[in-house]
Each structure stands twice: as C-alpha cells, then as structure tokens.
Coordinates of N, CA, C and O in Angstrom, one line a residue:
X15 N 11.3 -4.8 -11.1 CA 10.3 -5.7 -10.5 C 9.8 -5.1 -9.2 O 9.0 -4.2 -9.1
X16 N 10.4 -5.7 -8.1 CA 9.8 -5.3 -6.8 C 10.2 -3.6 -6.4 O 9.5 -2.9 -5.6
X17 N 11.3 -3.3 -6.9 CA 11.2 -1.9 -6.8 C 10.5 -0.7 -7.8 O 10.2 0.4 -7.4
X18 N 10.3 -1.3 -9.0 CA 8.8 -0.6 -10.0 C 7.6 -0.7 -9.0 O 7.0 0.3 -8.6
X19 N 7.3 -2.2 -8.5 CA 6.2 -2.3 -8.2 C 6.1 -0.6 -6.7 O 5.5 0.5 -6.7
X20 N 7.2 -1.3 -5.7 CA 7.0 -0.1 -4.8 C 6.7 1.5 -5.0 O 5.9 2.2 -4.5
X21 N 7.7 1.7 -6.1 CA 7.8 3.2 -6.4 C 6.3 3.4 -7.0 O 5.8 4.5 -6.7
X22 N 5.3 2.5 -8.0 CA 3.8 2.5 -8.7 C 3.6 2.7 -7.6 O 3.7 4.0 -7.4
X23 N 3.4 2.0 -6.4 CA 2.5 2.3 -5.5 C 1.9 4.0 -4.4 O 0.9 4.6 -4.1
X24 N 3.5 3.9 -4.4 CA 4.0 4.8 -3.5 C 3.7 6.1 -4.1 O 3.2 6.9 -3.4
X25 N 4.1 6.2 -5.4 CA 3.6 7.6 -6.0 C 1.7 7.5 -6.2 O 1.1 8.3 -5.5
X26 N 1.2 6.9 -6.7 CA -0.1 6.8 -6.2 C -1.0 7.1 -5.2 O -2.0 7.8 -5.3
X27 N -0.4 6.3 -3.8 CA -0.5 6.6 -2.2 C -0.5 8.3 -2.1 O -1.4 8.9 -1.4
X28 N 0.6 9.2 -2.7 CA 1.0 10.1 -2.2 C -0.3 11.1 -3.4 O -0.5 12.3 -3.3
X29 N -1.0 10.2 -4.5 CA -1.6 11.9 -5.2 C -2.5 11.7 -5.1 O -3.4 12.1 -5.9
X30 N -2.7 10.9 -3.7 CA -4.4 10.7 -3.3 C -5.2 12.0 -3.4 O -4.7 13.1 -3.0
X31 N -6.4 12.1 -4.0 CA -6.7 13.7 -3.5 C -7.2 13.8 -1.7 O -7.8 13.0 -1.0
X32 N -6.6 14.8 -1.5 CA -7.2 15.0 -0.1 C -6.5 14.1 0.7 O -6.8 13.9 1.9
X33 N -5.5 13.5 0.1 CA -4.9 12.0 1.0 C -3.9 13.0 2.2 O -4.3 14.2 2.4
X34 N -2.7 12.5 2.9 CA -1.9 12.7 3.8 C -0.9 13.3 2.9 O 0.0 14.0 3.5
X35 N -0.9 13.2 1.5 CA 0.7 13.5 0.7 C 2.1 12.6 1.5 O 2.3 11.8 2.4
X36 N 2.9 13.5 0.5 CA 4.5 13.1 1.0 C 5.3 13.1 2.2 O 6.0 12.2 2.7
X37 N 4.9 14.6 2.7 CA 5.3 15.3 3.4 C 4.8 14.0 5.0 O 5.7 13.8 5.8
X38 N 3.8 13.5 5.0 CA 3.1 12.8 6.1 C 2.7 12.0 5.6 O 1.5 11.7 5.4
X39 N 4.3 11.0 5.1 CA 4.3 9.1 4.9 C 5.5 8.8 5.0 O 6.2 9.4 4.1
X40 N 6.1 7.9 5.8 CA 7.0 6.9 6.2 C 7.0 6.0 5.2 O 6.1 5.3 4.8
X41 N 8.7 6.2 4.7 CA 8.7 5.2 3.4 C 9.2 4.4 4.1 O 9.1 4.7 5.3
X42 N 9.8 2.9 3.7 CA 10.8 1.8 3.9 C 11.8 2.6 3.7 O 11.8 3.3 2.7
X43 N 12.8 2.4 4.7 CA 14.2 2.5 5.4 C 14.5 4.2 5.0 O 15.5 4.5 4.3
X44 N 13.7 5.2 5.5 CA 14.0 6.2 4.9 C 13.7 7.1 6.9 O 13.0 6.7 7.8
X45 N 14.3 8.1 6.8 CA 13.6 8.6 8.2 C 12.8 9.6 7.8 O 12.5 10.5 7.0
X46 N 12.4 9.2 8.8 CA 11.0 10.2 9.5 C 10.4 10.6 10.8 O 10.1 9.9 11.7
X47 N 10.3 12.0 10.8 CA 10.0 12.2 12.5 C 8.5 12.5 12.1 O 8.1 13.1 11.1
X48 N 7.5 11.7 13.2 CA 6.4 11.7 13.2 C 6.0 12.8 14.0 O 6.4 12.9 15.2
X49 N 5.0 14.1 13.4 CA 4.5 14.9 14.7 C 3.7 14.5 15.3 O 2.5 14.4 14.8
X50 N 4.0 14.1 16.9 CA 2.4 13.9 17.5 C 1.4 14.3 17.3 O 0.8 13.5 16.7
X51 N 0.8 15.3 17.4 CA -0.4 15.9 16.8 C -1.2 15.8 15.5 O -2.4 16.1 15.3
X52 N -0.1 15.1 14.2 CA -0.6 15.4 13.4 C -0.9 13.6 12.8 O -0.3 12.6 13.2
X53 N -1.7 13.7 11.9 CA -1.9 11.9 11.2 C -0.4 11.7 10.5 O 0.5 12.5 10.4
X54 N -0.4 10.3 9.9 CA 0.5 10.2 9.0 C 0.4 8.8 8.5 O -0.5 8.1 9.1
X55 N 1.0 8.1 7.6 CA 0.8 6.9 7.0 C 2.0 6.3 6.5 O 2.9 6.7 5.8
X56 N 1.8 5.2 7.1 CA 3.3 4.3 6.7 C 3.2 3.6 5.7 O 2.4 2.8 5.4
X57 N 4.2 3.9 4.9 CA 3.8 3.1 3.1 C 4.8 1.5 3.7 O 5.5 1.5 4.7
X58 N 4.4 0.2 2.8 CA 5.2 -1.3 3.0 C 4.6 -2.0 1.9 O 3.5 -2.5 1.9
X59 N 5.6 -2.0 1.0 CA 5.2 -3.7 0.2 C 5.7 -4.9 0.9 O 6.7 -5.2 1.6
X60 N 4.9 -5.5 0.5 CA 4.5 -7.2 1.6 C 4.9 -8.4 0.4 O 3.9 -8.7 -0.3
X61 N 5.8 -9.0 0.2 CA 5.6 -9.4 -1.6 C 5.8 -10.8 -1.0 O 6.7 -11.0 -0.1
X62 N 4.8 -12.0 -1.6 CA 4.7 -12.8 -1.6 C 5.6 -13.9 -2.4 O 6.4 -13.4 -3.1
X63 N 5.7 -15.6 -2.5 CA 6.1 -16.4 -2.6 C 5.9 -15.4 -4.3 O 5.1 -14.5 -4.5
X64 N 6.7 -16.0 -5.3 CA 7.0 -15.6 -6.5 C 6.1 -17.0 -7.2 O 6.2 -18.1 -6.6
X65 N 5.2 -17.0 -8.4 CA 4.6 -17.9 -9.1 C 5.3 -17.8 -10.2 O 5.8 -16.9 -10.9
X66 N 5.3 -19.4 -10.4 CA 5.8 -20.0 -12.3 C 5.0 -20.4 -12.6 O 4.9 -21.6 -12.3
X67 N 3.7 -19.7 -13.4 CA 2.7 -20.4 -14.1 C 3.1 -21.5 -15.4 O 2.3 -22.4 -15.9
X68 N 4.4 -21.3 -15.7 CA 5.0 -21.9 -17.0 C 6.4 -22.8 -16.7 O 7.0 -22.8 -15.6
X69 N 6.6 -23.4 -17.6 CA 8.0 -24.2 -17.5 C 8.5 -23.2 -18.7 O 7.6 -22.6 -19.3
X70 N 9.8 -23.0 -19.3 CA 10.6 -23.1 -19.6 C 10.8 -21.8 -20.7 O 11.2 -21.7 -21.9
X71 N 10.4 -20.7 -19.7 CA 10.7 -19.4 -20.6 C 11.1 -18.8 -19.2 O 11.3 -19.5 -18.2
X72 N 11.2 -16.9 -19.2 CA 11.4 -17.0 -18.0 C 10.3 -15.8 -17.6 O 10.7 -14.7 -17.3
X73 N 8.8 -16.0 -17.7 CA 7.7 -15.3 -17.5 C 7.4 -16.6 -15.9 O 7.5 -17.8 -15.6
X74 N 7.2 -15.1 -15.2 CA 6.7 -15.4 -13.7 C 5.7 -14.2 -13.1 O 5.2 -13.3 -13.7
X75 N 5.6 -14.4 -11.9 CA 4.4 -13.8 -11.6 C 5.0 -12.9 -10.5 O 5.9 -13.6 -9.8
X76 N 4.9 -11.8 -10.1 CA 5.4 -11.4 -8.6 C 3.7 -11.0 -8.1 O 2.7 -10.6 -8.7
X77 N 3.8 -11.2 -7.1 CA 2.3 -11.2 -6.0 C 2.5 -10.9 -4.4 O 3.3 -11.6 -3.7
X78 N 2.0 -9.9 -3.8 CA 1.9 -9.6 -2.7 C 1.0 -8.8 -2.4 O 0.0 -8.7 -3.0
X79 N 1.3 -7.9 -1.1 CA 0.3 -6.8 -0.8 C 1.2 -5.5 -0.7 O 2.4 -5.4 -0.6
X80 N 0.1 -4.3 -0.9 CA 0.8 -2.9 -0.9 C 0.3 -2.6 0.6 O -0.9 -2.7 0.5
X81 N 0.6 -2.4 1.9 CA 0.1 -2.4 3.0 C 0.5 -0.7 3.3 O 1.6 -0.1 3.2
X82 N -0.9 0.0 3.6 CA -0.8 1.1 4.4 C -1.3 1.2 5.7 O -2.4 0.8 6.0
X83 N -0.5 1.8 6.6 CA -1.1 2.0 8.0 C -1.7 3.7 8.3 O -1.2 4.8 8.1
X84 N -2.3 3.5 8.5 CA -3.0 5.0 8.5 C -2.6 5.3 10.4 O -3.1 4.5 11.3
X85 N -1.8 6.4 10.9 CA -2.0 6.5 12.3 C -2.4 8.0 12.4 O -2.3 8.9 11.7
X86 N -3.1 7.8 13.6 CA -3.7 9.4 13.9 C -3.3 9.2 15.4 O -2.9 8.3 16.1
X87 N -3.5 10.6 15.7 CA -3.4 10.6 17.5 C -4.3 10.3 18.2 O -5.4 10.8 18.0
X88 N -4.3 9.4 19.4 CA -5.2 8.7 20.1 C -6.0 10.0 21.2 O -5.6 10.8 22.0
X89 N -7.3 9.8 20.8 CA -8.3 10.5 21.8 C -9.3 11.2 21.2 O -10.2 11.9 21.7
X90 N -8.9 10.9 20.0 CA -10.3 11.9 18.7 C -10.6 11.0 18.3 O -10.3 10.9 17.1
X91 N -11.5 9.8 18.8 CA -11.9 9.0 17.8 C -11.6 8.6 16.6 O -10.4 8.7 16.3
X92 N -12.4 8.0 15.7 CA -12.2 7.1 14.5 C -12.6 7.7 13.7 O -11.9 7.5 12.7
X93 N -13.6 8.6 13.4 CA -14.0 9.3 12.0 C -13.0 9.6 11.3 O -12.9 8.8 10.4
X94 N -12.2 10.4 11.4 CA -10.9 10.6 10.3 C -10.7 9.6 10.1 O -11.1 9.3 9.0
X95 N -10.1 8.6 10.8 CA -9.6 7.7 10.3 C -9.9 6.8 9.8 O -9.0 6.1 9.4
X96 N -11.0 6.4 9.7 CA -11.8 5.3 9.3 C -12.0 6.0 7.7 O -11.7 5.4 6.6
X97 N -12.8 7.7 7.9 CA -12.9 7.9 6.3 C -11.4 8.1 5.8 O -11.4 8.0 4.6
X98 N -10.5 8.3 6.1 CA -9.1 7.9 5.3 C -8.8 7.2 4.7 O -8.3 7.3 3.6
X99 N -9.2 5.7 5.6 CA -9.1 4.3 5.5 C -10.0 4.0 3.9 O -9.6 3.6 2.8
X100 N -11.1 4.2 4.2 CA -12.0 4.2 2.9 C -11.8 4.8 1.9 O -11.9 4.2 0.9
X101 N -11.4 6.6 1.9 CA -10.7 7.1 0.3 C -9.3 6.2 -0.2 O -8.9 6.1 -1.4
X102 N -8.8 5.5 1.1 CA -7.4 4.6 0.3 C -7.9 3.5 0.1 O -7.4 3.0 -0.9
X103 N -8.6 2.8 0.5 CA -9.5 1.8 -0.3 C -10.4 2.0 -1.5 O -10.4 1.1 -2.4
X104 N -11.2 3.1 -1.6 CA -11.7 2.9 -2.8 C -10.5 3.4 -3.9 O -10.4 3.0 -5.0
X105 N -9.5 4.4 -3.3 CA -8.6 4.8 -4.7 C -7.5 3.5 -5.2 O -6.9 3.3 -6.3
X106 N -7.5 3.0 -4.6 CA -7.2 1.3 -4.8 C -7.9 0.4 -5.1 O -7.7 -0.7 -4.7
X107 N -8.7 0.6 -5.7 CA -10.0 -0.5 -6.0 C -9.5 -1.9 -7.1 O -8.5 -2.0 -7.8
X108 N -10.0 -2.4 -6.9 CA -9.7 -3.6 -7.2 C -9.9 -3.4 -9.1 O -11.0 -3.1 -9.6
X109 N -8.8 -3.8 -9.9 CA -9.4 -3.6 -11.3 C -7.9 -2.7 -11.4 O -7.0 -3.0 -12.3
X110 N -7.9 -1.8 -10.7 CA -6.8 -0.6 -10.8 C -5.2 -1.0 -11.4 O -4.4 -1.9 -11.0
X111 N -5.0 0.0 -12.5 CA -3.7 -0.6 -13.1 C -2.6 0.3 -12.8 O -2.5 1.4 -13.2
X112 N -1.5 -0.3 -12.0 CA -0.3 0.7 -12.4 C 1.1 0.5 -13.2 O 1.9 -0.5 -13.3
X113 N 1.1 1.7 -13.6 CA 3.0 1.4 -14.6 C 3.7 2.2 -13.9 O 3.6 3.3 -13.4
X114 N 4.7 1.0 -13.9 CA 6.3 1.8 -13.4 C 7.2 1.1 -14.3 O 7.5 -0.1 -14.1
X115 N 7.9 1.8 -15.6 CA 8.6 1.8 -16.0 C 7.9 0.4 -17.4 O 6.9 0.5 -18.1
X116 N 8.8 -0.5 -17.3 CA 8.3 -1.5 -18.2 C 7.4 -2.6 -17.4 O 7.1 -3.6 -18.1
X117 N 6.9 -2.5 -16.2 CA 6.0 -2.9 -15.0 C 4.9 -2.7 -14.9 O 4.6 -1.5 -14.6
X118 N 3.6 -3.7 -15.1 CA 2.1 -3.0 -15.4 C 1.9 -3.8 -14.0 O 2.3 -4.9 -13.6
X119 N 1.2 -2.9 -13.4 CA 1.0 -4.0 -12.0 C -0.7 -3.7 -11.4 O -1.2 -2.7 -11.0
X120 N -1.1 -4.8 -11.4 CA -2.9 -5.0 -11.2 C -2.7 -5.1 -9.8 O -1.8 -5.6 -9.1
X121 N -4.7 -4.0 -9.1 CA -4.6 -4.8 -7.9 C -6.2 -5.9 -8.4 O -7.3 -5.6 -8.8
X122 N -5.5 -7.1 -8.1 CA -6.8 -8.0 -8.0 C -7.7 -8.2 -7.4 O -8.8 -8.6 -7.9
X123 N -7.6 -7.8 -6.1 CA -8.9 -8.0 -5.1 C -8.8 -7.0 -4.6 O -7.8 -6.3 -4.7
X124 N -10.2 -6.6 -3.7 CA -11.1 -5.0 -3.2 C -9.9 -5.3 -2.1 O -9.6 -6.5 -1.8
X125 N -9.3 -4.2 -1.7 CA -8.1 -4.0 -0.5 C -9.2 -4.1 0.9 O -10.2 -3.5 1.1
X126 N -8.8 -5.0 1.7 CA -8.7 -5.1 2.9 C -8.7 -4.3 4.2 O -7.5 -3.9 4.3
X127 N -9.2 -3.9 5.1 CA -9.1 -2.4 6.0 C -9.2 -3.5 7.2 O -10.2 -4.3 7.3
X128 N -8.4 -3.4 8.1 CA -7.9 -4.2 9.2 C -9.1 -3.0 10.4 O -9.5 -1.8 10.1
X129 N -9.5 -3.9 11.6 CA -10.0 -2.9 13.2 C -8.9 -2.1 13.3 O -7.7 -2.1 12.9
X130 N -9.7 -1.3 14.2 CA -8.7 -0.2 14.9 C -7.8 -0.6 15.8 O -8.0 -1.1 16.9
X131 N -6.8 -0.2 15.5 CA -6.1 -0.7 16.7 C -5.4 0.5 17.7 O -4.8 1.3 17.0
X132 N -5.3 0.8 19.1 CA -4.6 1.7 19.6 C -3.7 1.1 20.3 O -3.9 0.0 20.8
X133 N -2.6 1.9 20.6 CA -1.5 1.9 21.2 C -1.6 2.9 22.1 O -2.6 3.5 22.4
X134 N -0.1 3.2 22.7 CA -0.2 4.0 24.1 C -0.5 5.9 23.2 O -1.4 6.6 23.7
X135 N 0.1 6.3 22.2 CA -0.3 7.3 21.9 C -0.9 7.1 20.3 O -0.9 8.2 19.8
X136 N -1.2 6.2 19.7 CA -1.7 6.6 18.8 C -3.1 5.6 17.8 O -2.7 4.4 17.6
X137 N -4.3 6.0 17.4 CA -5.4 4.6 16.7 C -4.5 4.8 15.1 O -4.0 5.8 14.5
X138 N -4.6 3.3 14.9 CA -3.9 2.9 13.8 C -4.9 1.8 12.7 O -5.5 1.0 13.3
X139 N -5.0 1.9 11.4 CA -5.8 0.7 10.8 C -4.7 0.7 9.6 O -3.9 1.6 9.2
X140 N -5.0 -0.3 9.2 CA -4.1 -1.3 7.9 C -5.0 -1.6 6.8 O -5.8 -2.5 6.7
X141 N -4.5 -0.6 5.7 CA -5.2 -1.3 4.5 C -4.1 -2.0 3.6 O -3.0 -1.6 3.3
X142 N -4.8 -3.6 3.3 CA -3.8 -4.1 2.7 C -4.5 -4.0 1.1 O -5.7 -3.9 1.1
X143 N -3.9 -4.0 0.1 CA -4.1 -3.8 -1.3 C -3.2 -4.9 -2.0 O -2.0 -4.8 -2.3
X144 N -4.0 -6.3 -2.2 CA -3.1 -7.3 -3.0 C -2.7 -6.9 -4.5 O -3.3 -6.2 -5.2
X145 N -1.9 -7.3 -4.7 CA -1.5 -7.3 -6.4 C -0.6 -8.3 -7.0 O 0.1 -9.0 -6.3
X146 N -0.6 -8.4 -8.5 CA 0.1 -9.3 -9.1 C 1.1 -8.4 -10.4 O 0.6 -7.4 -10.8
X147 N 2.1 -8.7 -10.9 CA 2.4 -8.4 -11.9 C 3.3 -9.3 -12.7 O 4.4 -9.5 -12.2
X148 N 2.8 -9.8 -14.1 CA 3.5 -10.5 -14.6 C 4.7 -9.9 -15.4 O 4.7 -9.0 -16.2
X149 N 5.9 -10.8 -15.0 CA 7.0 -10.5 -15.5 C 7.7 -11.4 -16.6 O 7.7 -12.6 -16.6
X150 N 8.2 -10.8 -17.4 CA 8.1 -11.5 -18.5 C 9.9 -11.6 -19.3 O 10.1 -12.2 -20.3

C-alpha cells in the first residue's frame, strides 16, 4: 500500500528525463548531504484520511499527495527552477498510471506548483501531485 505507492512514485521522480536523478534527491528518513552549489529535490508522500466507498468487503481507497520540493541555490533566479518545476508537473500529468507491485496508483488531478519561496541560502517550489489507489 503506502509503501508501493512511495517506491511508484519515487522511481518515476528519479527517470525524469533531464530531471535531477537519484544521485540529487532526499528520500524520507534516508541521509543526505546537500551540495550548496548544486539543485536538488526532496521526494514526500503526504497520504491522506483513508476512504471506505463500501460497507462490508475490505476494498478501500488510499489518497494523498506525492509532494516534491525542487531547491536550487539562492541568487540565480527562478528560470531553472521554475522550468524544473513544469517538466515535474507535466511528467505527472494528471491521467498518469503507476504500478508498484500488485498497486495501480492514478494521479487524479493536474499537480499543483506552489510560489517561490527563499530562505537564507536557498529558492525552493513545491509540486504537489494528488493520487488515489484502490485497494482491494
């Protein structure tokens, strides 16, 4: 379930073409030393309240978001990062199906691309990518 769903995602994220790869993305609870200089992207599933469309079998729904943070180093503007932002949004497009294992997991709606946000060293944006997968 929620670990199919992460691992779908996560290998996806990483065969972006032209994306950031493996090498420069921060999994959940895994380390990572970030190079200043260079971009990198934080993978997070976000998984919502669980749905029972049904009574009395045990088919349910799992639903949340696949949330990526895209960070670059603060002082070069937004072009990179904004077209980053957009190749992981459109390669997430809404419609898009993934399998992990016995796990088909849809994203339902066009993923979401949050403002830029900067901190002391670094501009950061957030695409969130909702999905559902029914479990059965």
């Amino acid at each position: 379930m929620q670990s199919n769903i992460r691992k779908a995602f996560e290998k996806m994220l990483v065969a972006l073409p032209n994306g950031l790869g493996s090498a420069n993305t921060a999994y959940e609870n895994a380390s990572f030393t970030p190079v200043s200089t260079q971009p990198y992207q934080l993978s997070r599933l976000v998984p919502l309240s669980v749905e029972n469309p049904t009574l009395g079998d045990n088919y349910h729904r799992e639903v949340g978001f696949y949330q990526v943070v895209l960070s670059y180093p603060k002082g070069k503007g937004v072009g990179a990062l904004s077209t980053m932002a957009d190749k992981v949004k459109d390669y997430f497009k809404r419609g898009t199906t993934l399998v992990e294992a016995t796990d088909k997991i849809v994203v339902d709606r066009t993923p979401e691309i949050s403002s830029v946000y900067i901190n002391d060293t670094r501009a950061e944006i957030t695409i969130r990518i909702r999905y559902y997968s029914d479990q059965f």
